[in-house]
Coordinates of C-alpha atoms in Angstrom, one line a residue:
M2 CA 55.3 104.6 120.9
L3 CA 53.1 107.5 122.0
K4 CA 54.2 111.2 121.7
W5 CA 54.3 113.5 124.7
E6 CA 51.3 115.8 124.1
L7 CA 49.7 118.7 126.0
G8 CA 47.2 116.5 127.7
T9 CA 49.5 113.6 128.6
F10 CA 49.9 114.9 132.1
A11 CA 46.2 113.9 132.7
K12 CA 47.0 110.3 132.1
F13 CA 49.2 110.0 135.1
V14 CA 47.9 109.1 138.6
I15 CA 49.8 110.8 141.4
P16 CA 50.3 109.3 144.9
V17 CA 50.3 112.4 147.1
E18 CA 50.5 111.0 150.6
V19 CA 51.1 107.6 152.2
K20 CA 50.8 106.1 155.7
I21 CA 51.6 102.7 157.2
N22 CA 50.0 101.2 160.3
A23 CA 51.7 100.0 163.5
T24 CA 51.8 96.3 162.5
G25 CA 53.0 96.9 159.0
E26 CA 50.0 95.0 157.6
W27 CA 48.2 98.0 156.1
I28 CA 49.2 101.0 154.1
A29 CA 47.0 103.8 153.0
Y30 CA 47.8 106.2 150.2
T31 CA 45.9 109.0 148.5
I32 CA 45.9 109.2 144.7
K33 CA 45.2 112.2 142.6
R34 CA 43.7 111.7 139.2
I35 CA 42.1 113.9 136.5
V36 CA 38.7 113.3 134.9
T37 CA 39.2 115.3 131.7
E38 CA 35.5 115.1 130.6
Q39 CA 34.4 116.7 133.8
N40 CA 37.4 119.1 134.1
K41 CA 38.0 118.0 137.7
T42 CA 40.6 116.5 139.9
I43 CA 39.7 113.7 142.2
R44 CA 41.5 112.6 145.3
Q45 CA 40.8 109.1 146.7
I46 CA 42.3 107.0 149.5
V47 CA 43.4 103.4 148.7
V48 CA 43.9 101.1 151.7
E49 CA 46.0 98.1 150.8
N50 CA 46.8 94.9 152.8
L51 CA 50.5 94.2 152.3
Q52 CA 50.1 90.5 153.1
T53 CA 47.2 89.6 150.9
R54 CA 47.6 92.6 148.4
S55 CA 43.9 93.3 148.7
K56 CA 43.0 96.8 147.8
F57 CA 40.0 98.8 149.1
F58 CA 39.1 102.0 147.4
L59 CA 37.4 104.5 149.7
P60 CA 34.9 106.9 148.2
E61 CA 36.0 109.7 145.9
N62 CA 37.1 113.0 147.6
T63 CA 38.7 111.3 150.5
T64 CA 42.1 112.4 151.9
K65 CA 44.4 112.6 154.9
P66 CA 44.4 108.9 156.1
R67 CA 45.7 108.7 159.7
F68 CA 46.3 105.3 161.4
S69 CA 45.7 104.9 165.2
F70 CA 48.8 104.1 167.2
D71 CA 47.6 100.5 167.8
G72 CA 47.1 100.0 164.0
R73 CA 43.5 98.9 164.2
Q74 CA 41.7 102.1 163.1
M75 CA 42.1 104.9 160.6
V76 CA 40.5 108.3 160.4
F77 CA 40.2 110.2 157.2
L78 CA 38.5 113.2 155.6
K79 CA 35.7 113.1 153.1
K80 CA 34.7 116.2 151.3
Q81 CA 31.0 116.6 150.5
D82 CA 29.9 119.8 148.8
D83 CA 31.1 122.6 151.1
M84 CA 31.5 120.4 154.2
V85 CA 34.2 118.0 155.3
S86 CA 33.3 114.8 157.3
I87 CA 35.8 113.2 159.6
C88 CA 35.3 109.5 159.3
L89 CA 36.5 106.4 161.2
L90 CA 37.4 103.1 159.5
E91 CA 37.7 99.9 161.6
L92 CA 40.3 97.8 159.8
D93 CA 39.1 94.5 161.4
H94 CA 35.8 94.5 159.5
F95 CA 36.1 97.6 157.3
S96 CA 33.1 99.4 158.7
T97 CA 33.0 103.2 158.8
K98 CA 31.2 105.9 160.7
E99 CA 31.2 109.7 160.7
I100 CA 32.6 111.3 163.7
L101 CA 32.1 115.0 162.9
S102 CA 31.1 117.3 160.0
C103 CA 32.5 120.8 159.7
E104 CA 33.6 123.4 157.1
G105 CA 37.3 122.6 157.1
V106 CA 40.1 120.7 158.9
S107 CA 43.7 122.0 159.1
F108 CA 45.1 119.3 161.5
L109 CA 44.1 115.7 162.3
T110 CA 46.0 113.5 164.6
W111 CA 45.6 110.5 167.0
S112 CA 46.3 110.2 170.8
Q113 CA 48.8 107.6 171.7
D114 CA 46.2 105.4 173.5
S115 CA 44.3 105.3 170.2
R116 CA 41.1 106.5 171.8
K117 CA 41.0 110.2 170.9
I118 CA 41.8 112.4 168.0
I119 CA 42.6 116.1 167.7
V120 CA 40.7 118.0 165.1
V121 CA 41.7 121.5 164.3
Q122 CA 39.1 123.7 162.4
P123 CA 39.8 127.3 161.2
K124 CA 37.3 129.8 162.4
K125 CA 36.6 133.0 160.5
R126 CA 34.5 136.0 161.5
K127 CA 32.2 135.7 158.4
D128 CA 30.6 139.1 158.4
E129 CA 28.5 139.5 155.2
E130 CA 29.6 143.0 154.4
L131 CA 33.3 143.1 155.2
F132 CA 36.6 141.6 156.3
F133 CA 38.3 143.0 159.3
E134 CA 41.9 142.4 160.4
D135 CA 44.2 143.6 163.2
T136 CA 47.3 141.6 162.4
L137 CA 49.4 140.3 159.5
P138 CA 48.9 138.8 157.0
I139 CA 45.5 140.0 155.7
W140 CA 45.3 137.1 153.3
F141 CA 47.1 133.9 152.6
D142 CA 47.7 132.1 149.4
G143 CA 45.2 129.2 148.8
K144 CA 43.1 130.4 151.7
G145 CA 42.0 133.9 150.7
F146 CA 41.2 136.7 153.3
L147 CA 42.0 135.4 156.7
D148 CA 39.4 137.6 158.4
N149 CA 40.9 137.3 161.9
T150 CA 41.0 133.5 161.6
K151 CA 41.4 131.5 164.8
E152 CA 41.9 127.7 165.2
L153 CA 39.5 125.7 167.2
I154 CA 41.3 122.7 168.7
Q155 CA 38.9 119.9 169.6
I156 CA 39.7 116.7 171.4
I157 CA 37.2 114.0 170.4
D158 CA 36.5 110.5 171.8
V159 CA 36.2 108.3 168.7
E160 CA 34.0 105.7 170.4
S161 CA 31.3 108.1 171.7
N162 CA 31.9 110.9 169.1
Q163 CA 31.9 113.4 171.9
V164 CA 34.0 116.5 172.1
I165 CA 35.6 116.1 175.5
D166 CA 37.6 119.3 175.4
Q167 CA 38.3 122.3 173.2
F168 CA 40.2 125.6 173.1
E169 CA 41.2 128.3 170.6
E170 CA 44.6 129.6 169.4
R171 CA 45.9 131.8 166.6
N172 CA 48.8 131.0 164.2
L173 CA 48.9 127.3 165.0
A174 CA 51.9 125.7 163.4
S175 CA 51.7 122.1 164.6
V176 CA 49.7 120.0 167.0
L177 CA 50.0 116.4 168.4
F178 CA 49.4 114.4 171.6
F179 CA 52.2 114.0 174.0
E180 CA 51.3 111.5 176.7
D181 CA 48.0 112.8 178.1
S182 CA 48.5 116.4 177.0
V183 CA 48.1 118.3 173.7
L184 CA 51.5 119.5 172.4
Y185 CA 51.4 122.4 170.0
A186 CA 53.4 125.3 168.5
V187 CA 52.1 128.8 167.8
A188 CA 54.0 131.0 165.3
D189 CA 55.1 134.5 166.2
S190 CA 52.9 136.9 164.3
K191 CA 55.8 139.1 163.2
E192 CA 58.3 136.3 162.5
P193 CA 56.0 133.4 161.7
F194 CA 58.6 131.1 160.2
T195 CA 61.5 131.6 162.5
K196 CA 60.0 131.9 166.0
F197 CA 57.5 129.7 167.8
D198 CA 56.2 129.2 171.3
V199 CA 55.5 125.6 172.2
F200 CA 52.8 124.7 174.8
L201 CA 51.4 121.7 176.6
Y202 CA 47.7 121.8 177.2
K203 CA 45.6 119.6 179.6
N204 CA 42.2 120.1 181.2
G205 CA 42.0 123.8 180.5
E206 CA 45.5 124.7 181.5
K207 CA 48.5 125.3 179.4
K208 CA 52.1 125.7 180.2
T209 CA 55.0 126.9 178.1
L210 CA 57.5 124.2 177.1
L211 CA 59.7 126.4 174.7
E212 CA 59.6 130.1 174.0
K213 CA 60.7 132.0 170.9
K214 CA 62.5 129.1 169.4
G215 CA 62.7 128.3 165.7
L216 CA 61.4 124.8 166.3
I217 CA 58.1 123.0 165.8
P218 CA 57.3 119.5 167.3
T219 CA 56.6 116.8 164.8
S220 CA 56.5 113.5 166.7
A221 CA 56.5 112.2 170.3
K222 CA 56.9 108.8 172.0
N223 CA 58.1 107.4 175.4
G224 CA 58.6 110.8 177.0
K225 CA 60.7 112.1 174.0
I226 CA 59.7 114.8 171.5
V227 CA 61.2 115.4 168.1
F228 CA 61.5 118.9 166.8
L229 CA 62.3 120.3 163.4
G230 CA 64.0 123.6 162.8
R231 CA 66.8 125.6 164.4
E232 CA 67.0 126.7 168.0
N233 CA 68.0 130.2 166.8
K234 CA 66.6 130.3 163.3
T235 CA 66.9 132.9 160.6
H236 CA 65.3 132.9 157.2
F237 CA 66.7 130.7 154.4
Q238 CA 68.5 128.5 156.8
H239 CA 68.3 124.7 156.8
D240 CA 66.1 122.8 159.2
Y241 CA 67.6 120.2 161.5
V242 CA 66.3 117.5 163.8
Y243 CA 66.3 118.0 167.6
L244 CA 65.4 115.6 170.4
Y245 CA 63.8 116.9 173.6
D246 CA 63.8 114.8 176.8
G247 CA 63.7 117.7 179.3
R248 CA 66.3 119.6 177.3
L249 CA 67.1 120.0 173.6
H250 CA 69.7 117.8 171.9
P251 CA 70.7 118.7 168.3
I252 CA 70.7 115.5 166.3
T253 CA 71.5 116.3 162.6
E254 CA 73.0 119.8 162.6
K255 CA 76.6 118.5 162.4
Y256 CA 75.8 116.7 159.1
G257 CA 74.6 119.9 157.4
L258 CA 71.8 118.5 155.2
N259 CA 68.5 120.2 155.1
N260 CA 65.9 118.0 156.8
S261 CA 63.0 119.9 155.3
G262 CA 64.8 120.0 151.9
H263 CA 62.9 119.4 148.7
V264 CA 63.3 119.1 145.0
G265 CA 60.7 120.7 142.8
T266 CA 58.8 117.7 141.3
E267 CA 56.3 119.6 139.1
I268 CA 53.2 117.4 138.4
W269 CA 54.4 114.7 141.0
A270 CA 54.2 117.1 144.0
A271 CA 53.1 115.6 147.3
E272 CA 50.5 117.3 149.5
G273 CA 51.6 118.2 153.0
E274 CA 54.9 118.0 154.7
A275 CA 56.7 114.7 155.6
N276 CA 58.2 115.6 159.0
P277 CA 60.6 113.6 161.2
V278 CA 59.0 110.6 163.0
I279 CA 60.2 109.0 166.2
T280 CA 60.1 105.2 166.7
E281 CA 61.2 102.8 169.4
D282 CA 64.8 102.9 168.3
G283 CA 65.4 106.2 166.5
I284 CA 64.1 109.1 164.4
Y285 CA 63.4 108.9 160.6
F286 CA 63.6 112.0 158.4
K287 CA 64.2 113.3 154.9
S288 CA 67.5 114.9 153.9
G289 CA 68.1 116.9 150.8
F290 CA 71.4 116.2 149.0
H291 CA 72.0 118.2 145.8
G292 CA 69.4 116.9 143.3
T293 CA 68.1 114.1 145.4
I294 CA 66.0 113.6 148.6
L295 CA 66.9 110.5 150.7
L296 CA 65.6 108.9 153.8
Q297 CA 67.8 108.7 156.9
K298 CA 67.6 107.5 160.5
A299 CA 69.3 108.8 163.7
D300 CA 69.6 106.7 166.8
F301 CA 69.1 108.5 170.1
S302 CA 72.9 109.1 170.5
G303 CA 72.8 111.1 167.2
Q304 CA 74.5 108.5 164.9
I305 CA 73.0 108.7 161.4
S306 CA 72.5 106.0 158.8
T307 CA 70.9 106.2 155.4
V308 CA 68.0 103.8 155.0
F309 CA 67.0 104.7 151.4
S310 CA 69.2 106.5 148.9
K311 CA 68.8 106.3 145.1
N312 CA 69.4 108.8 142.4
G313 CA 65.9 110.3 142.7
V314 CA 63.4 112.0 145.0
V315 CA 61.3 110.8 148.0
T316 CA 58.3 113.2 148.0
T317 CA 56.6 111.9 151.2
F318 CA 57.0 109.1 153.7
D319 CA 55.7 107.5 156.9
V320 CA 57.3 105.0 159.3
N321 CA 55.7 102.8 162.0
T322 CA 57.1 102.0 165.5
K323 CA 58.8 98.9 164.1
G324 CA 60.7 100.9 161.5
D325 CA 58.7 99.8 158.5
L326 CA 58.8 102.6 155.9
A327 CA 56.3 103.6 153.3
F328 CA 57.2 106.3 150.8
V329 CA 56.6 107.8 147.4
Y330 CA 59.6 107.9 145.1
L331 CA 60.4 109.0 141.5
D332 CA 63.4 109.7 139.4
S333 CA 64.3 111.2 136.1
L334 CA 63.0 108.2 134.1
T335 CA 60.2 106.8 136.2
P336 CA 57.0 108.4 137.6
A337 CA 56.0 108.6 141.3
E338 CA 54.9 105.3 142.9
V339 CA 54.5 104.0 146.4
Y340 CA 57.2 101.7 147.9
V341 CA 57.6 99.9 151.2
L342 CA 60.9 99.0 152.9
K343 CA 60.6 96.3 155.6
S344 CA 63.5 94.5 157.2
G345 CA 65.8 95.8 154.5
Q346 CA 63.5 94.5 151.6
L347 CA 62.3 97.1 149.2
Q348 CA 58.9 96.4 147.6
K349 CA 57.2 98.4 144.9
V350 CA 53.5 98.6 146.0
T351 CA 51.8 100.5 143.2
S352 CA 52.1 100.5 139.4
L353 CA 49.8 103.4 138.8
N354 CA 51.8 104.8 135.8
D355 CA 53.6 101.8 134.4
A356 CA 51.2 101.4 131.4
V357 CA 51.4 105.0 130.4
I358 CA 55.1 105.5 130.8
S359 CA 56.0 102.3 128.9
Q360 CA 54.4 103.8 125.8
L361 CA 56.3 107.1 126.0
K362 CA 59.8 107.9 124.9
V363 CA 61.5 109.4 128.0
R364 CA 64.5 111.4 127.1
P365 CA 67.2 111.0 129.7
L366 CA 68.0 113.9 132.0
E367 CA 71.8 114.4 131.8
H368 CA 73.6 115.7 134.9
F369 CA 76.7 117.9 134.7
I370 CA 78.7 120.1 137.1
Y371 CA 80.2 123.3 136.1
E372 CA 82.2 126.2 137.6
S373 CA 80.6 129.6 137.8
F374 CA 82.4 133.0 137.5
D375 CA 84.0 132.7 141.0
K376 CA 84.8 128.9 140.7
T377 CA 81.7 127.9 142.7
S378 CA 80.5 124.5 141.6
I379 CA 76.9 124.4 140.3
D380 CA 74.7 121.5 139.4
G381 CA 72.9 121.4 136.1
W382 CA 70.7 119.0 134.2
Y383 CA 69.6 119.0 130.6
L384 CA 67.4 117.2 128.1
R385 CA 68.4 116.8 124.4
P386 CA 66.0 116.8 121.5
D387 CA 66.1 114.2 118.8
K388 CA 67.2 116.6 116.1
V389 CA 69.9 119.2 116.5
P390 CA 70.9 122.0 116.1
A391 CA 67.9 123.2 118.2
P392 CA 67.0 126.1 120.4
M393 CA 67.0 125.8 124.2
V394 CA 64.7 126.8 127.0
V395 CA 66.3 127.6 130.4
F396 CA 64.2 126.9 133.5
V397 CA 64.7 128.8 136.7
H398 CA 63.2 127.3 139.9
G399 CA 61.2 129.1 142.6
G400 CA 62.4 130.0 146.0
P401 CA 65.0 131.3 145.8
K402 CA 65.5 128.3 148.0
G403 CA 64.0 125.8 145.6
A404 CA 65.9 123.1 143.7
Y405 CA 65.8 121.1 140.6
G406 CA 67.0 117.5 140.6
E407 CA 66.5 113.9 139.5
C408 CA 62.9 114.2 138.4
L409 CA 60.8 113.3 135.4
Y410 CA 59.8 116.8 134.4
F411 CA 56.6 116.7 132.2
L412 CA 57.0 120.1 130.7
G413 CA 60.7 119.4 130.0
Q414 CA 59.8 116.2 128.2
L415 CA 57.0 118.0 126.3
L416 CA 59.4 120.8 125.1
T417 CA 62.0 118.3 124.1
Q418 CA 59.4 116.4 122.1
E419 CA 58.7 119.7 120.3
G420 CA 62.4 120.1 119.4
F421 CA 64.0 122.1 122.2
Y422 CA 66.9 121.6 124.5
V423 CA 65.9 122.1 128.1
L424 CA 68.3 123.3 130.9
Y425 CA 67.8 123.2 134.7
T426 CA 70.3 124.6 137.1
N427 CA 70.7 125.0 140.9
P428 CA 72.4 128.4 141.2
R429 CA 73.5 129.8 144.6
G430 CA 70.5 130.3 146.8
S431 CA 69.2 126.8 145.9
D432 CA 68.2 124.2 148.5
N433 CA 70.0 120.9 149.4
Y434 CA 73.5 122.3 149.5
S435 CA 75.2 124.2 152.4
D436 CA 73.6 126.8 154.6
D437 CA 76.1 129.3 153.2
F438 CA 75.2 128.4 149.6
A439 CA 71.5 129.0 150.3
A440 CA 72.0 132.4 152.1
T441 CA 74.4 133.9 149.5
V442 CA 71.7 135.6 147.6
R443 CA 70.3 137.7 150.5
G444 CA 70.4 141.4 149.6
K445 CA 71.7 140.7 146.0
V446 CA 69.1 138.6 144.2
G447 CA 69.6 138.5 140.5
V448 CA 73.3 139.3 140.8
E449 CA 75.5 136.3 141.4
D450 CA 72.7 133.7 141.1
F451 CA 72.0 135.2 137.6
K452 CA 75.6 134.8 136.7
D453 CA 75.5 131.2 137.9
I454 CA 72.8 130.5 135.3
I455 CA 74.2 132.6 132.4
A456 CA 77.5 134.5 132.6
G457 CA 80.4 132.1 132.3
A458 CA 78.2 129.3 133.7
G459 CA 75.4 126.9 132.8
V460 CA 74.1 128.3 129.5
E461 CA 77.5 129.1 128.1
W462 CA 78.9 125.7 129.3
L463 CA 76.1 123.8 127.5
M464 CA 76.4 125.9 124.3
K465 CA 80.0 124.9 124.0
K466 CA 79.1 121.2 124.3
E467 CA 75.8 121.1 122.3
L468 CA 74.5 122.4 119.0
I469 CA 72.2 125.1 120.4
T470 CA 70.8 128.0 118.4
D471 CA 68.5 130.6 120.1
V472 CA 67.8 130.5 123.8
G473 CA 64.7 131.3 125.8
I474 CA 64.1 131.6 129.6
T475 CA 61.2 130.8 131.9
G476 CA 60.3 130.3 135.5
I477 CA 57.6 130.5 138.2
S478 CA 57.6 132.6 141.3
Y479 CA 61.2 133.4 142.1
G480 CA 61.9 131.9 138.6
G481 CA 59.4 134.5 137.3
F482 CA 61.4 137.2 139.0
M483 CA 64.6 135.9 137.5
T484 CA 63.0 135.8 134.1
N485 CA 61.8 139.4 134.5
W486 CA 65.2 140.4 135.7
A487 CA 67.2 138.5 133.1
I488 CA 65.7 140.3 130.2
T489 CA 66.7 143.7 131.7
Q490 CA 70.3 142.6 132.1
T491 CA 70.9 141.1 128.7
D492 CA 69.4 140.8 125.2
F493 CA 70.8 137.3 124.9
F494 CA 67.4 135.7 125.3
K495 CA 65.2 135.6 122.3
A496 CA 62.0 134.8 124.2
A497 CA 60.9 134.8 127.8
V498 CA 57.9 133.4 129.7
S499 CA 57.5 134.7 133.3
E500 CA 54.9 133.1 135.6
N501 CA 53.6 134.6 138.8
G502 CA 56.9 136.5 139.1
I503 CA 58.0 139.6 140.9
S504 CA 58.7 142.9 139.1
Y505 CA 58.7 145.4 142.1
W506 CA 60.0 144.2 145.5
F507 CA 58.4 147.1 147.4
T508 CA 54.8 146.2 146.4
S509 CA 55.6 142.6 147.0
Y510 CA 56.7 143.5 150.5
A511 CA 53.4 145.4 151.1
F512 CA 51.0 143.2 149.2
S513 CA 52.2 139.6 149.4
D514 CA 50.9 137.3 152.1
I515 CA 54.6 136.6 153.2
G516 CA 56.2 139.9 152.0
F517 CA 56.3 141.5 155.4
W518 CA 58.9 139.0 156.5
F519 CA 60.1 137.3 153.4
D520 CA 61.0 140.4 151.4
K521 CA 62.7 142.1 154.4
A522 CA 64.8 139.0 154.9
L523 CA 65.7 138.6 151.2
I524 CA 65.9 142.2 149.9
G525 CA 66.5 144.5 152.9
E526 CA 65.3 145.1 156.4
D527 CA 63.8 148.6 155.9
P528 CA 61.7 148.7 152.7
L529 CA 61.0 152.4 153.1
I530 CA 64.7 153.3 153.0
S531 CA 66.6 150.3 151.5
E532 CA 67.8 151.1 147.9
N533 CA 67.5 147.4 147.1
Y534 CA 63.8 147.6 146.7
R535 CA 64.3 149.8 143.7
K536 CA 67.8 148.6 142.5
L537 CA 66.8 144.9 142.4
S538 CA 63.3 145.4 140.9
P539 CA 63.0 144.6 137.2
I540 CA 60.4 147.3 136.6
F541 CA 62.9 150.1 137.1
H542 CA 65.1 148.6 134.4
A543 CA 62.3 148.1 131.9
K544 CA 63.8 150.4 129.3
N545 CA 66.6 147.8 128.7
V546 CA 64.2 145.1 127.7
K547 CA 64.5 143.8 124.1
T548 CA 63.3 140.3 124.5
P549 CA 59.7 139.3 123.6
L550 CA 58.0 138.5 126.9
L551 CA 54.8 136.6 127.8
L552 CA 53.6 137.1 131.3
I553 CA 51.3 134.5 132.9
H554 CA 49.6 135.1 136.2
S555 CA 46.8 133.6 138.3
L556 CA 44.2 136.1 139.6
E557 CA 44.0 134.4 143.0
D558 CA 47.7 134.4 143.7
Y559 CA 48.3 136.1 147.0
R560 CA 52.0 135.0 147.3
C561 CA 53.2 136.9 144.3
P562 CA 50.0 139.0 143.6
L563 CA 48.7 140.0 140.2
D564 CA 50.1 143.6 140.6
Q565 CA 53.5 142.3 139.8
S566 CA 52.8 141.2 136.2
F567 CA 50.1 143.8 135.7
M568 CA 52.5 146.7 136.5
Y569 CA 55.4 145.2 134.5
Y570 CA 53.1 144.7 131.5
T571 CA 51.8 148.2 131.7
V572 CA 55.3 149.8 131.9
L573 CA 56.7 147.6 129.1
K574 CA 53.7 148.2 126.8
D575 CA 53.9 151.9 127.4
L576 CA 57.6 151.8 126.5
G577 CA 56.7 150.1 123.2
K578 CA 58.2 146.7 124.1
E579 CA 56.8 143.4 122.8
V580 CA 54.9 142.0 125.8
Y581 CA 51.8 139.9 126.2
I582 CA 49.8 139.0 129.4
A583 CA 47.6 136.0 130.2
I584 CA 45.7 136.1 133.4
F585 CA 44.0 133.0 134.6
K586 CA 40.7 133.8 136.3
K587 CA 41.2 131.2 139.0
G588 CA 44.1 129.5 140.7
A589 CA 46.5 130.3 143.6
H590 CA 50.3 130.6 143.4
S591 CA 50.7 126.9 142.7
H592 CA 48.2 127.1 139.7
S593 CA 50.7 125.1 137.6
V594 CA 50.0 121.9 139.5
Q595 CA 46.8 122.7 141.4
G596 CA 44.7 124.3 138.6
S597 CA 41.9 122.5 136.8
Y598 CA 42.6 120.3 133.8
K599 CA 41.6 122.9 131.3
H600 CA 43.5 125.5 133.2
R601 CA 46.7 123.5 133.1
L602 CA 46.2 122.4 129.5
K603 CA 45.9 126.0 128.4
R604 CA 49.0 127.0 130.5
Y605 CA 51.1 124.3 128.7
K606 CA 49.7 125.5 125.3
L607 CA 50.6 129.1 126.1
I608 CA 54.2 128.2 127.0
I609 CA 54.8 125.7 124.1
E610 CA 53.2 127.9 121.5
F611 CA 55.1 131.1 122.6
F612 CA 58.5 129.4 122.5
K613 CA 57.7 127.6 119.2
Q614 CA 56.7 130.8 117.5
K615 CA 59.7 132.8 118.9
L616 CA 62.5 130.3 118.8
L617 CA 61.6 127.8 116.1
Q618 CA 59.5 129.8 113.6
K619 CA 61.2 133.2 114.5
S620 CA 57.8 135.0 114.4
S621 CA 58.0 138.8 114.7
V622 CA 54.8 138.8 116.7
F623 CA 53.0 136.2 118.9
D624 CA 49.8 134.9 117.2
S625 CA 47.5 133.7 120.1
T626 CA 44.9 132.3 117.7
E627 CA 46.1 128.8 118.3
I628 CA 45.7 129.1 122.1
F629 CA 41.9 129.7 121.9
K630 CA 41.0 126.9 119.4

C-alpha cells in the first residue's frame, strides 16, 4: 500500500471534458496529465469507438473536441507555441486538416447542417507602450489586461476553409447557431452576470430576441431554444432552465435546484461549463443537490426525471440527439472517470486512475448534519486519521456560493495521512441548497456563516464526537477571507493558512476584476458610504489576531489581487503579530489546480509543513527551511 505524498496528485490523469457524437458510436474526451520531469501539464484528446473500444490519441496539446450534428466530423483546437490551430477530423477515415490558425479561440461551435463552424477570437489593441480602457473591467483573471478586447465572430465553411461572414461584438457571453442564424448573448457592461441582450445575426443584419434578461442561450433545435439563468436575475441566485419557442417558458424553477450548481472538486475540476442541452424529446441538465451533482431531464411540458443520481459529483457532461449521455463522475472514494449511459445501461469507459487509487488507502469521507445557532441545518463532512487524539484542520470553501460534497479531496487525504482530522462544511451562503440559503450572507459576510462553521456548529459538534486536540483553519478566495476574518473574531484557532483571500473589501471592490459588481452585491451597494466595507474587513480588526498566520497568494491573481494579502501582512507584521507570506511568481486565482507541477507541489508543502509545525510539533515559530529543500 502506497502512502499519500506531496507529489501523488501528479500520478492522476484527469478527464476535463467529454463529448458524444450523434450516432452514439464515438466519444471524445480531453485528459490532463502532468509530466513531472518537464514541469508541465499536457492536455490531449482521446477519441474512442464505443463499439470496438478502439482508442485514438490525438497529438499533445489538443483540446475542445466538438462533434458535428451529423456525427461524422469533429473539430478541435491544437496549441502550437503561441498560436492555436482549429483542426477538422473526419471520423470515417481519421484524416485531419487545419482550418484556421490564430492567437486564441474563446468559442467554437457547429452549424446544425454540419457544414459550418463559428470561431470566436478575442482581439486586443496591442499597443507596444500602453494599455487603454474605457470600460470595466480593466483586467480579468486568467486573461490579464483586457486592453479594450473585442470578439471577432467568424463563420467558416469547413469544406473550403473560407470565412463566409464575420462581425465583431464586445462582452460576448455565449454563441451558437439557430437554424440559419447566429444566436448570441452579450453581457451588460455594468451588470455582466445578471443582464444580457440576446441577438440573432444573419447576412450582416442583427435583430434583438431578448433584452436585459438574466438568460444566456445554451442549445437550440427544431425551432426551440434553451436558456439558462433567470428572467429577472440578481446576484447569488440559482440558475434555472427556460425553453423559448416564441415566448419564454420556465422549466425547472418550481423544483428549486440550481442548474448551474457545482461542488468544489479540487484536483478533479472540469474545464468549461456543462450547460443544458436540447434533444428530440427533452432537455438535459445538471442539478446541484447538497453535496452532489446529478443529471436530470425535462420533457417539453416541464416534467422532470433524474437520469443519473449517485452519491457523488458529475463534473461535466454531453448528450446526443438520441439521449445517449457521456459524463465525468467521481465520488469520495473513487477518482474522476468517463462514463456513458445508453438505453438505461451505465458503462464505465475509462480506467485512467484505477491502478494508482488501488494502491492508496482512501480514508472515507463521513457525512453528518448538524444544527447551527438558529436551528438551521448544515451539512458537514470529515476525515479521520489513523491515530487519535489528533489536531484538526477546518476547510472553508470559496464563493461564498461554493460548496463541498462527496468528492475525493487530495489535500484532505494528504493531511489525514499526516495525522490530522479534516473538516468540510457548507455554511449558509453555500450552493446547492435553496435560493434563500445562498442569499442569506449578503451584507453580513463572516457573521452568521462564521457561526455555522464554528459557534455552536460544525467544529464544536465534531469536537464532542471525536478526540480532537488543537484546531487550524484554511481556505482559498472567500475561504481565504473567512480565514482572515476568523482569526480576528476568536483565538480558538492555533494556526491559519489563508490563500488568495480578502482583507479589505473596499480595495477588492476597486481592484478586483469582478469587484465593481460582486462586492457591491455582497457587501453593500455604495462602497464610498457603506459602513460594511470597513466593518466586515479583517484588516480593521487586525489588533485582535493571536493566531499564527501563513498568507499564500499568486502574483497574477486578478480576482482577489495581491494587495489583499500584502496589506494584511504589513499591518499584522507592524502590530508584532506572527505572520508569514508566500507569493507565487506566476499563477492566476485558481493557481491551486492550474499552477505548474512545481508550483502546486510547493503549495502543498507550505500548507502541510505549516500545520505540522504549529499543530503537531507546537513550534513557536515557523521554520521555512524544509520548504526550500
